[in-house]
Short mmCIF file of C-alpha atoms and ligand atoms in Angstrom, two decimals:
data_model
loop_
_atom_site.label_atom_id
_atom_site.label_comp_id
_atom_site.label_asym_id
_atom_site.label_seq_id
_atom_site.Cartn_x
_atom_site.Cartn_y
_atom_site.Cartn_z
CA UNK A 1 18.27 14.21 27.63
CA UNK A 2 18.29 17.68 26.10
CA UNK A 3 19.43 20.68 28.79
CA UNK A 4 17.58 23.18 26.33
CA UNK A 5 13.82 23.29 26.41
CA UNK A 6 12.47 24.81 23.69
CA UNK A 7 9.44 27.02 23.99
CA UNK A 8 6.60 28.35 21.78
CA UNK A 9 5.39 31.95 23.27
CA UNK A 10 2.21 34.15 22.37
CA UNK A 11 4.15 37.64 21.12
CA UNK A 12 0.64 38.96 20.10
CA UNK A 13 -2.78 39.01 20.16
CA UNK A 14 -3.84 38.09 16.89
CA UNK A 15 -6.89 39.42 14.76
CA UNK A 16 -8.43 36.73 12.42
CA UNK A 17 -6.34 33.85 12.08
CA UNK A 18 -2.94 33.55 14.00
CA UNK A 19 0.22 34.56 11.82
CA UNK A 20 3.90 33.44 12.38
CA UNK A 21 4.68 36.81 14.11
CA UNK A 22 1.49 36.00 16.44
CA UNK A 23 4.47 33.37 17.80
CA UNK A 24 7.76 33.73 19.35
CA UNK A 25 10.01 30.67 19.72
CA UNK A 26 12.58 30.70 22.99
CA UNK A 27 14.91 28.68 24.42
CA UNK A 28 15.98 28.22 28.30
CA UNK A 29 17.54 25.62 30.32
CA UNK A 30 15.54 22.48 31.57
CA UNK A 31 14.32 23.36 34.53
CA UNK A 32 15.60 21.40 38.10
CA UNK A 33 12.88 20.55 40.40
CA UNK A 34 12.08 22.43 43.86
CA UNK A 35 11.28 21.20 46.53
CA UNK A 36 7.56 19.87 46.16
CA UNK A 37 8.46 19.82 42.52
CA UNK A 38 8.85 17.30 39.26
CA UNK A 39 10.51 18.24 35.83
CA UNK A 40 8.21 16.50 32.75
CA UNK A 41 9.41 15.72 29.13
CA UNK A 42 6.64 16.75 27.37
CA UNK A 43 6.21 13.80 24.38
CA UNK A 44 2.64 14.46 23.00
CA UNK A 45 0.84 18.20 22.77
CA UNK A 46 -2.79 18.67 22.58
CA UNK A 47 -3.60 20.72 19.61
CA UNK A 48 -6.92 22.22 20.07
CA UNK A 49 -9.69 24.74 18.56
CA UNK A 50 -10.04 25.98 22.15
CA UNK A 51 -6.21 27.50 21.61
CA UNK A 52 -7.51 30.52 19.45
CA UNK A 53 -9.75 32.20 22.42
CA UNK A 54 -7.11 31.86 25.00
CA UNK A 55 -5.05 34.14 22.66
CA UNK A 56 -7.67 36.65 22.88
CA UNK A 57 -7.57 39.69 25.66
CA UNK A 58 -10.81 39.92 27.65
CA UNK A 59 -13.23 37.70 29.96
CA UNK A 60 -13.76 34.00 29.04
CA UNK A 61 -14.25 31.31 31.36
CA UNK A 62 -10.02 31.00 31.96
CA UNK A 63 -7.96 34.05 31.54
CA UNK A 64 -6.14 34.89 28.49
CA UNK A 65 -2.76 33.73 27.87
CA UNK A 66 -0.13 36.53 28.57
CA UNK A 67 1.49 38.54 26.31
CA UNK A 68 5.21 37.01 26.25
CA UNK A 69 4.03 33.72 28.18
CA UNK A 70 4.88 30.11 27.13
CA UNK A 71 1.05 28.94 24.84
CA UNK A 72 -1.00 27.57 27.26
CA UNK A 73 -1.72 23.11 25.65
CA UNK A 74 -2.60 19.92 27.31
CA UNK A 75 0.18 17.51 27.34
CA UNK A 76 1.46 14.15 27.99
CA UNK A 77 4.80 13.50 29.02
CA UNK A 78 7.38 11.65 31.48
CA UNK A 79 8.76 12.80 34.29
CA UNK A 80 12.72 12.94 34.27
CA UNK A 81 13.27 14.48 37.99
CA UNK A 82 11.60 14.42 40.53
CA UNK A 83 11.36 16.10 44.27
CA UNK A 84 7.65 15.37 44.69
CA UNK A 85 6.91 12.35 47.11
CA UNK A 86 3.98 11.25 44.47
CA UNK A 87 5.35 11.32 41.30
CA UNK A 88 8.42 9.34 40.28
CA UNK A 89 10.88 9.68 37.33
CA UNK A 90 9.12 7.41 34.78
CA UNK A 91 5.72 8.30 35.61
CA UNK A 92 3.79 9.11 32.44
CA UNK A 93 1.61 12.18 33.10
CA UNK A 94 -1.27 14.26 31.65
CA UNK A 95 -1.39 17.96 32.46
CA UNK A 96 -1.63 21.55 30.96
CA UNK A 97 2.32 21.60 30.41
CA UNK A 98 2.20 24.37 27.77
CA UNK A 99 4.20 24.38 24.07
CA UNK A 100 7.67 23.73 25.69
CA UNK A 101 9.84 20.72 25.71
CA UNK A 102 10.29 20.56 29.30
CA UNK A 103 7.71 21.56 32.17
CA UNK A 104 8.30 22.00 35.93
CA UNK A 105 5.02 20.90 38.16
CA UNK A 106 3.88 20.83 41.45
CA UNK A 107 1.16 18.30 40.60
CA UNK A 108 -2.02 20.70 40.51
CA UNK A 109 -3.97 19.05 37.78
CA UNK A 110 -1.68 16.48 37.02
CA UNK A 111 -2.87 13.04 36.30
CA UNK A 112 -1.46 9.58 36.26
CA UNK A 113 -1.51 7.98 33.48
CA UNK A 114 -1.72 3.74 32.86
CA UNK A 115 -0.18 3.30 29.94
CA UNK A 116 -1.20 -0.17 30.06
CA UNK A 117 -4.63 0.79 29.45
CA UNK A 118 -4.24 2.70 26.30
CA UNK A 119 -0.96 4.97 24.75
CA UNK A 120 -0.46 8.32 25.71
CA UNK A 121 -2.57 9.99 22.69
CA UNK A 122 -5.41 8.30 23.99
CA UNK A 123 -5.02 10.05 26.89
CA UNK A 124 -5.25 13.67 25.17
CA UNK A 125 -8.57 12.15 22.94
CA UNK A 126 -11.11 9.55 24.58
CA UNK A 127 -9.56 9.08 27.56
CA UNK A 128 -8.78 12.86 28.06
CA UNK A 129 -10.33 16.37 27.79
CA UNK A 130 -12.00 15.16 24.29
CA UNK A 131 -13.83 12.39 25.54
CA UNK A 132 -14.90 13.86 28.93
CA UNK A 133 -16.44 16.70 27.16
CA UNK A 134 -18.37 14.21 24.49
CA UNK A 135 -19.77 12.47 27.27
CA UNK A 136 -21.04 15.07 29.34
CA UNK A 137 -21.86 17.31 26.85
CA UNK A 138 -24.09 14.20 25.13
CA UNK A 139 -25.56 12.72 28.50
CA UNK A 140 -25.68 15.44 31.04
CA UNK A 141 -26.50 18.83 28.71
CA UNK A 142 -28.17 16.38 25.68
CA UNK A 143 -29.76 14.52 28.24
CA UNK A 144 -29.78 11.83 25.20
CA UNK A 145 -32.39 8.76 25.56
CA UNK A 146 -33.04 5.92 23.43
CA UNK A 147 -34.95 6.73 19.97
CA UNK A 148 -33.44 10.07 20.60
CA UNK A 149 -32.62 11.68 16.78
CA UNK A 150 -28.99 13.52 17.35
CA UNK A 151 -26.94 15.41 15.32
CA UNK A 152 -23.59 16.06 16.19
CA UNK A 153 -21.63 19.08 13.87
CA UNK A 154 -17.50 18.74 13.55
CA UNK A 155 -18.30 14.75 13.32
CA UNK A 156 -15.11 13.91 12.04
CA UNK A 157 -13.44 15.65 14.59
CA UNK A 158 -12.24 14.99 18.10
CA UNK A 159 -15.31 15.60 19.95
CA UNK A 160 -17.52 14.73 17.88
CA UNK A 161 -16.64 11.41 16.45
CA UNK A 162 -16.95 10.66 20.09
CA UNK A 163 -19.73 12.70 20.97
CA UNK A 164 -22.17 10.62 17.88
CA UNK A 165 -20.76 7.41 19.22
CA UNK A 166 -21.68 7.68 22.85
CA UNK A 167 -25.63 8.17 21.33
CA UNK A 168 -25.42 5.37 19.16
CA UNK A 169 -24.31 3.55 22.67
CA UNK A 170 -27.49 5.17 24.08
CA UNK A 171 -29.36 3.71 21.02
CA UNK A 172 -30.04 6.74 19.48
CA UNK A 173 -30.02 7.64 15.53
CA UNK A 174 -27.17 9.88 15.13
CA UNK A 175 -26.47 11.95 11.88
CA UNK A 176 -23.37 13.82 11.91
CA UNK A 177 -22.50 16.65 9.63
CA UNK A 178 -18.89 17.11 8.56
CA UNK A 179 -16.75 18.69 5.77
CA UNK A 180 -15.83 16.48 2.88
CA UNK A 181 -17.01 13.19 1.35
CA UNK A 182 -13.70 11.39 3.03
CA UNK A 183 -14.78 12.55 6.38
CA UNK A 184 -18.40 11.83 6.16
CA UNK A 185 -17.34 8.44 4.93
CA UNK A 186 -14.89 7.93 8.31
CA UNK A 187 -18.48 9.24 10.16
CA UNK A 188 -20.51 6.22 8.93
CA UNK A 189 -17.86 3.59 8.34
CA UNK A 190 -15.52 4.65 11.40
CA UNK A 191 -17.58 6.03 13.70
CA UNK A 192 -20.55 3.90 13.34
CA UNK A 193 -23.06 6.94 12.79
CA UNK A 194 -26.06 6.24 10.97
CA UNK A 195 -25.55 9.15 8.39
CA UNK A 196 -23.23 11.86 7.48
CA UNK A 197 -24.25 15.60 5.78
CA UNK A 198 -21.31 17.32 3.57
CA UNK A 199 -21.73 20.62 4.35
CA UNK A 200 -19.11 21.60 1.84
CA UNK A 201 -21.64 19.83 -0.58
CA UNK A 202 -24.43 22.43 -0.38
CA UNK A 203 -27.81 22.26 0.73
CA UNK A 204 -27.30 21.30 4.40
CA UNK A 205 -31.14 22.13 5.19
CA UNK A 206 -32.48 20.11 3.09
CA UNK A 207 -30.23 16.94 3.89
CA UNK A 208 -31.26 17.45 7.28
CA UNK A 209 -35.15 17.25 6.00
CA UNK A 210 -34.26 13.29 4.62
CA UNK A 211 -32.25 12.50 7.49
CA UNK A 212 -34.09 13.36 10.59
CA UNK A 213 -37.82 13.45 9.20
CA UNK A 214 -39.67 13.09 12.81
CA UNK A 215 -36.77 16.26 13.85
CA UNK A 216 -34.05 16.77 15.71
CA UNK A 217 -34.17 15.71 19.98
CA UNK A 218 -30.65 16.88 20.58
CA UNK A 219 -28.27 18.95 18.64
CA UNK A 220 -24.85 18.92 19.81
CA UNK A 221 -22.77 22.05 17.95
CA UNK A 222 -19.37 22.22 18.18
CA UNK A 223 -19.01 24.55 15.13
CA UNK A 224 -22.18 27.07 15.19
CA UNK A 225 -22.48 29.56 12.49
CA UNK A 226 -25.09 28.86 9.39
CA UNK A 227 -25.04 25.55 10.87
CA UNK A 228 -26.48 26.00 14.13
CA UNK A 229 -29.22 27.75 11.93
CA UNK A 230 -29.62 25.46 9.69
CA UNK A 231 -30.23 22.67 12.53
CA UNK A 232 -32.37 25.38 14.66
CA UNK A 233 -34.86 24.97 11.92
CA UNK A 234 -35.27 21.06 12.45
CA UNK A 235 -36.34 20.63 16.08
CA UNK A 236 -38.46 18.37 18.22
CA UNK A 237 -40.71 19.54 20.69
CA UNK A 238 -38.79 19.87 23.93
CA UNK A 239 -35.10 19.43 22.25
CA UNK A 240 -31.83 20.55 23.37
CA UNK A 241 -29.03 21.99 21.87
CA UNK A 242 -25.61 21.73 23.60
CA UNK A 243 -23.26 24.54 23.03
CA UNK A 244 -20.11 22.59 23.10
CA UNK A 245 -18.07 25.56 20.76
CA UNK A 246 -18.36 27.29 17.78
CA UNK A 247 -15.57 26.41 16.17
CA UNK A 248 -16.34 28.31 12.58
CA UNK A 249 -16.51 31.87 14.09
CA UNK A 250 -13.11 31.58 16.50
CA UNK A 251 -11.02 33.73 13.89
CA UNK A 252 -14.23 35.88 12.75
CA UNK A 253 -13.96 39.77 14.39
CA UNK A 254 -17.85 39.71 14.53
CA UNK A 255 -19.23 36.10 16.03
CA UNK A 256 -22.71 35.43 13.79
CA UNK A 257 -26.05 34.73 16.08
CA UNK A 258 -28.10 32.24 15.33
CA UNK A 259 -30.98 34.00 13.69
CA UNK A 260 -33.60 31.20 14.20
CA UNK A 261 -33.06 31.38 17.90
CA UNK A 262 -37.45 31.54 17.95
CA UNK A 263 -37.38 27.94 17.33
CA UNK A 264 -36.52 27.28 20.63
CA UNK A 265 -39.93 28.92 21.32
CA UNK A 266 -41.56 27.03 18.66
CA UNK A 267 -40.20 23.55 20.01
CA UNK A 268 -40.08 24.73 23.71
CA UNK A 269 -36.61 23.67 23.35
CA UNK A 270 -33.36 24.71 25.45
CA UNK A 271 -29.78 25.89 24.58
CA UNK A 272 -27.46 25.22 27.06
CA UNK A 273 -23.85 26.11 26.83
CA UNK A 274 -21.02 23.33 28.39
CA UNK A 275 -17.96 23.76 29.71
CA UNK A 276 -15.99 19.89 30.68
CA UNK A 277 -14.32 21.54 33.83
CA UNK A 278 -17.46 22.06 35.26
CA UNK A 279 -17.35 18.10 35.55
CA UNK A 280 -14.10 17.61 37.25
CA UNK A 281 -15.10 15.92 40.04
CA UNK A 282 -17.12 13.13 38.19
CA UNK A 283 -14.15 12.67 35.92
CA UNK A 284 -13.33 9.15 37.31
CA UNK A 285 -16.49 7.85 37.02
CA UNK A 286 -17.05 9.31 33.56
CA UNK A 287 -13.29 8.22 32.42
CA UNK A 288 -14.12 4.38 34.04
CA UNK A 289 -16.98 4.43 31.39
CA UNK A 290 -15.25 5.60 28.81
CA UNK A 291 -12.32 3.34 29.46
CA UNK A 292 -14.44 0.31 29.54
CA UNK A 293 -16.40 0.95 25.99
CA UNK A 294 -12.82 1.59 24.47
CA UNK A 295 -11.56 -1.74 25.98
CA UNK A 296 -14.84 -3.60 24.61
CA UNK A 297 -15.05 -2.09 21.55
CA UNK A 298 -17.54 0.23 21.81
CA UNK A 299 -15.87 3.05 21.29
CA UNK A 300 -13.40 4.24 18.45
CA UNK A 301 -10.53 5.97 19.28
CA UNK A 302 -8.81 8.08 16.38
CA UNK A 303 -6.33 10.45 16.37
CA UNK A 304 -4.14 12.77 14.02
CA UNK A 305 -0.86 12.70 14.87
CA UNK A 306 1.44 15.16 13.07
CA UNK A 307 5.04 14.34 14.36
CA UNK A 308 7.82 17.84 14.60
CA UNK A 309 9.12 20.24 17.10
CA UNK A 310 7.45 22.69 18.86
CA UNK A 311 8.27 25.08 16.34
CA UNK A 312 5.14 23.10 14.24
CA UNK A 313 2.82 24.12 16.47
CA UNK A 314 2.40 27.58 15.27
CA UNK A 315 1.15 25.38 11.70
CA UNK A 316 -0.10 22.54 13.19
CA UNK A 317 -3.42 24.48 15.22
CA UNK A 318 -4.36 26.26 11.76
CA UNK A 319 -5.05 22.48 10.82
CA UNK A 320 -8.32 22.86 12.69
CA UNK A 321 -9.65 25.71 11.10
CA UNK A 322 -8.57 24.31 7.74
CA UNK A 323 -10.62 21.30 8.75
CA UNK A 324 -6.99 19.01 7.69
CA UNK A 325 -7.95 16.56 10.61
CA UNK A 326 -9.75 13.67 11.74
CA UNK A 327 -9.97 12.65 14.76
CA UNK A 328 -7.83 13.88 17.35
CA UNK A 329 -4.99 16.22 16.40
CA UNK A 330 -1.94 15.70 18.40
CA UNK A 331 1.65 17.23 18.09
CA UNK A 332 4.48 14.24 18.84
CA UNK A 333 7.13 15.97 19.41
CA UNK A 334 10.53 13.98 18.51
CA UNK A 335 12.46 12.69 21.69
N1 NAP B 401 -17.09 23.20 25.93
C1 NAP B 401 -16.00 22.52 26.24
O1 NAP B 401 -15.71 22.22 27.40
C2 NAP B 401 -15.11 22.08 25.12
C3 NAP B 401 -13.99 21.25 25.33
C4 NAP B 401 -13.24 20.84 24.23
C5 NAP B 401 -13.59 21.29 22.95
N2 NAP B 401 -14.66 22.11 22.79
C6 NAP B 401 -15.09 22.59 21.46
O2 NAP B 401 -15.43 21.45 20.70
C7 NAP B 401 -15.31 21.77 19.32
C8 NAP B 401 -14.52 20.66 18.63
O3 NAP B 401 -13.19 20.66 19.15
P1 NAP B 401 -12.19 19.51 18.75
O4 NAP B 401 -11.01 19.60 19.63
O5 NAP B 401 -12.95 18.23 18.68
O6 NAP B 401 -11.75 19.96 17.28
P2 NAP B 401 -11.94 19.12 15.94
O7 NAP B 401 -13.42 18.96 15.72
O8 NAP B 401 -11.10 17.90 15.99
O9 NAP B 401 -11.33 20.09 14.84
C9 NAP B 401 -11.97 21.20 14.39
C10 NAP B 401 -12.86 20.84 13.17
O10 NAP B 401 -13.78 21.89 13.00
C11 NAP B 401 -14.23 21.89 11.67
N3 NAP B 401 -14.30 23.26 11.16
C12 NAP B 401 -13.30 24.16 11.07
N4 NAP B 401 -13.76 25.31 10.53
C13 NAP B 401 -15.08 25.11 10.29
C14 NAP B 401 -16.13 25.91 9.73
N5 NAP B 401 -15.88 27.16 9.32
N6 NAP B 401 -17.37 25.38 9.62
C15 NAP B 401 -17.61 24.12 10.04
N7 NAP B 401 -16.68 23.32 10.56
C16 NAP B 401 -15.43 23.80 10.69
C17 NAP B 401 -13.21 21.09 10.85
O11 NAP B 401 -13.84 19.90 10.41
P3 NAP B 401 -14.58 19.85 8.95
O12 NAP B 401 -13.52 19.41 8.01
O13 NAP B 401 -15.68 18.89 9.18
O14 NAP B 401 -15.02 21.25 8.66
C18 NAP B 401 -12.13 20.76 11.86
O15 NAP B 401 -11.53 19.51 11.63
C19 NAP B 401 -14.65 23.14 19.25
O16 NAP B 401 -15.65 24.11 19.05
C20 NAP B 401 -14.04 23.29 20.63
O17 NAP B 401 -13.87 24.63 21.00
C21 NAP B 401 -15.42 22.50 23.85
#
C-alpha cells in the first residue's frame, strides 16, 4: 500500500470545454481513520457527463465543486482501515470518493457491494447510478407500456443502452439514436434495440419518419439540442419526454431551447425533467430488478474501461463529449 494519495483538484471554473489548467494534481498522505471512520482504496472512478456542471459556479440541484477541492466522482474501492463498527478492511464499497487514490468515510452514502453478484464496474453502470437512473427515468417519468414506440438519444452510451433495453423488457419498440455506424450497430446487435439513427449521418428527421411511423409515446433525451427538436416533431398524442440531461450543450456558454416546445400542445404531451436521487429510497427494490435481468440475461451490461492514474482523468471525461465511448466509461486506476 501506497502512503501518498494522489489527488485530482478543480483549480478553475472552466468556460467551454475543461483545459489542463482547469485541473490541479496534489499529493498528501493516506489518510488514518477517526473514530467512526474507514480509509478506502479507490480502484474504479466513475467518469461521467454529469462532471462538467458540477464545475460550474451557480444553483443546480447539488452545489458546485469548490474552487481548490478534490473533483467530486463516484467510486468503487476497498477499504484498507477501518474504525467504523460496519465496515471492515476488505469490504468492497461504492460511494462518491472523489478523483483521489485514497478516501476517508464515515459511511454517509456508502454502499456494500457483493462482488459475487457482479465486478465492481458493474457497480458504477447497471447496478449503480447508470442503471438506477435508466430505470426510473424509463418506468416512472416514461411511464413506458407495452406497444409503447421509444426513443432513447446517447443509445450507445451508459444510460441509454440501458435505458432502450429496459423498454424492450416492457415490450416496447425502441429506436435509439447514436453517433456513428459502429455504435448504432452495438445499439441493435448489443443492446437488442429494434433500430438505430446515425445522427452524424444526416437527416435525423426524416429517419425518425421510417422508424416510428404511428409517432413517438416516450422520448427519453439524454443529449437535447437539435435532437430534442428533431424528436419534438414526432409525437403521439399524450407522450412524454424524460429530461434525463442534455449532454450536447454542457460545454456550450448559451444552452439551445427546444424550439418545437408547441408540440407538446399539439400532442397534449408532457416534459418532465429526472433527477435518480430523487429515487433513493426505492433503490433496493429498483437495484433487485435490475440485478435479476442482468443475472438472467436480460440485460446487457457494457462498460469502457480506460485503465491510468488519476492524472487521466482530466483526458478521460473529454471522452464523453467526444462521444469515444460505449457503454459505461470507467477510470481503473492501477493498484
Ligand atoms: N438525471 C439524472 O439523474 C442523470 C443521472 C446520470 C446521467 N444523466 C445524464 O444522462 C446522460 C447520459 O450520461 P451517461 O453517463 O450515460 O453518458 P454516456 O451517454 O455514456 O456518454 C456521453 C455520450 O453523449 C454523446 N454525445 C456527446 N456529445 C454529443 C452531442 N453534441 N450530440 C449528441 N450526442 C453527444 C456521445 O455519444 P455519441 O457518440 O452517440 O454522440 C457520448 O458517448 C447525460 O446527459 C447525463 O448528464 C442524468
Amino acid at each position: 500500500m501506497s502512503s501518498i494519495n494522489r489527488q485530482v483538484r478543480l483549480a478553475a471554473r472552466p468556460s467551454g470545454r475543461p483545459q489542463a489548467a482547469d485541473w490541479e494534481f496534489t499529493e498528501e498522505a493516506v489518510p488514518e481513520p477517526g473514530p467512526g471512520q474507514f480509509v478506502v482504496a479507490v480502484s474504479h472512478l466513475s467518469v461521467d457527463p454529469a462532471m462538467r456542471g458540477w464545475m460550474n459556479a451557480g444553483a443546480s440541484y447539488i452545489p458546485p465543486v469548490e474552487l481548490g477541492a478534490v473533483m467530486r466522482a463516484g467510486a468503487v474501492g476497498r477499504v484498507t482501515a477501518s474504525e467504523h463498527p460496519g465496515f471492515a478492511v476488505g469490504d468492497h464499497v461504492y460511494g462518491v470518493f472523489g478523483v483521489q487514490e485514497y478516501a476517508s468515510s464515515d459511511g454517509r452514502g456508502v454502499m456494500k457491494l457483493d462482488t459475487s453478484l457482479a465486478g465492481p464496474t458493474t457497480y458504477l453502470g447497471v447496478l449503480g447510478p447508470t442503471g438506477l437512473t435508466a430505470y426510473f427515468g424509463m418506468l416512472d417519468t416514461g411511464r413506458v407500456k407495452a406497444g409503447d414506440t421509444v426513443v432513447v438519444s446517447g443509445a450507445a452510451g451508459a444510460v441509454g443502452s440501458v435505458a432502450g433495453q429496459i423498454a424492450r423488457i416492457k415490450d416496447c419498440r425502441v429506436i435509439g439514436i447514436a453517433g456513428g455506424p459502429d455504435k448504432c450497430r452495438a445499439v441493435v446487435e448489443e443492446f437488442g434495440f429494434d433500430a438505430a439513427i446515425d445522427y452524424q449521418a444526416g437527416n435525423v428527421r426524416k429517419a425518425l419518419r421510417e422508424h416510428t411511423p404511428k409517432g413517438v409515446d416516450v422520448y427519453f433525451d439524454n443529449v437535447g439540442g437539435e435532437i430534442l427538436d428533431d424528436v419534438l416533431t414526432r409525437l403521439a398524442l399524450h407522450a412524454r419526454v424524460v429530461i434525463c440531461g442534455a449532454v450536447s450543450q454542457y460545454n456550450e456558454a448559451a444552452v439551445r431551447g427546444p424550439a418545437n416546445y408547441m408540440m407538446l400542445l399539439v400532442a397534449r404531451a408532457s416534459m418532465t425533467g429526472m433527477l435518480v436521487f430523487d429515487y433513493e429510497e426505492r433503490y433496493p427494490e429498483a437495484l433487485a430488478e435490475l440485478a435479476g435481468w442482468l443475472r438472467d440475461g436480460k440485460l446487457v451490461a457494457r462498460e469502457h474501461v480506460v485503465h491510468g492514474s488519476v492524472h487521466d482523468f482530466p483526458e478521460t471525461l473529454l471522452m464523453l463529449f467526444d462521444g469515444a465511448n460505449t457503454g459505461k466509461l470507467v477510470l481503473a486506476l492501477a493498484g
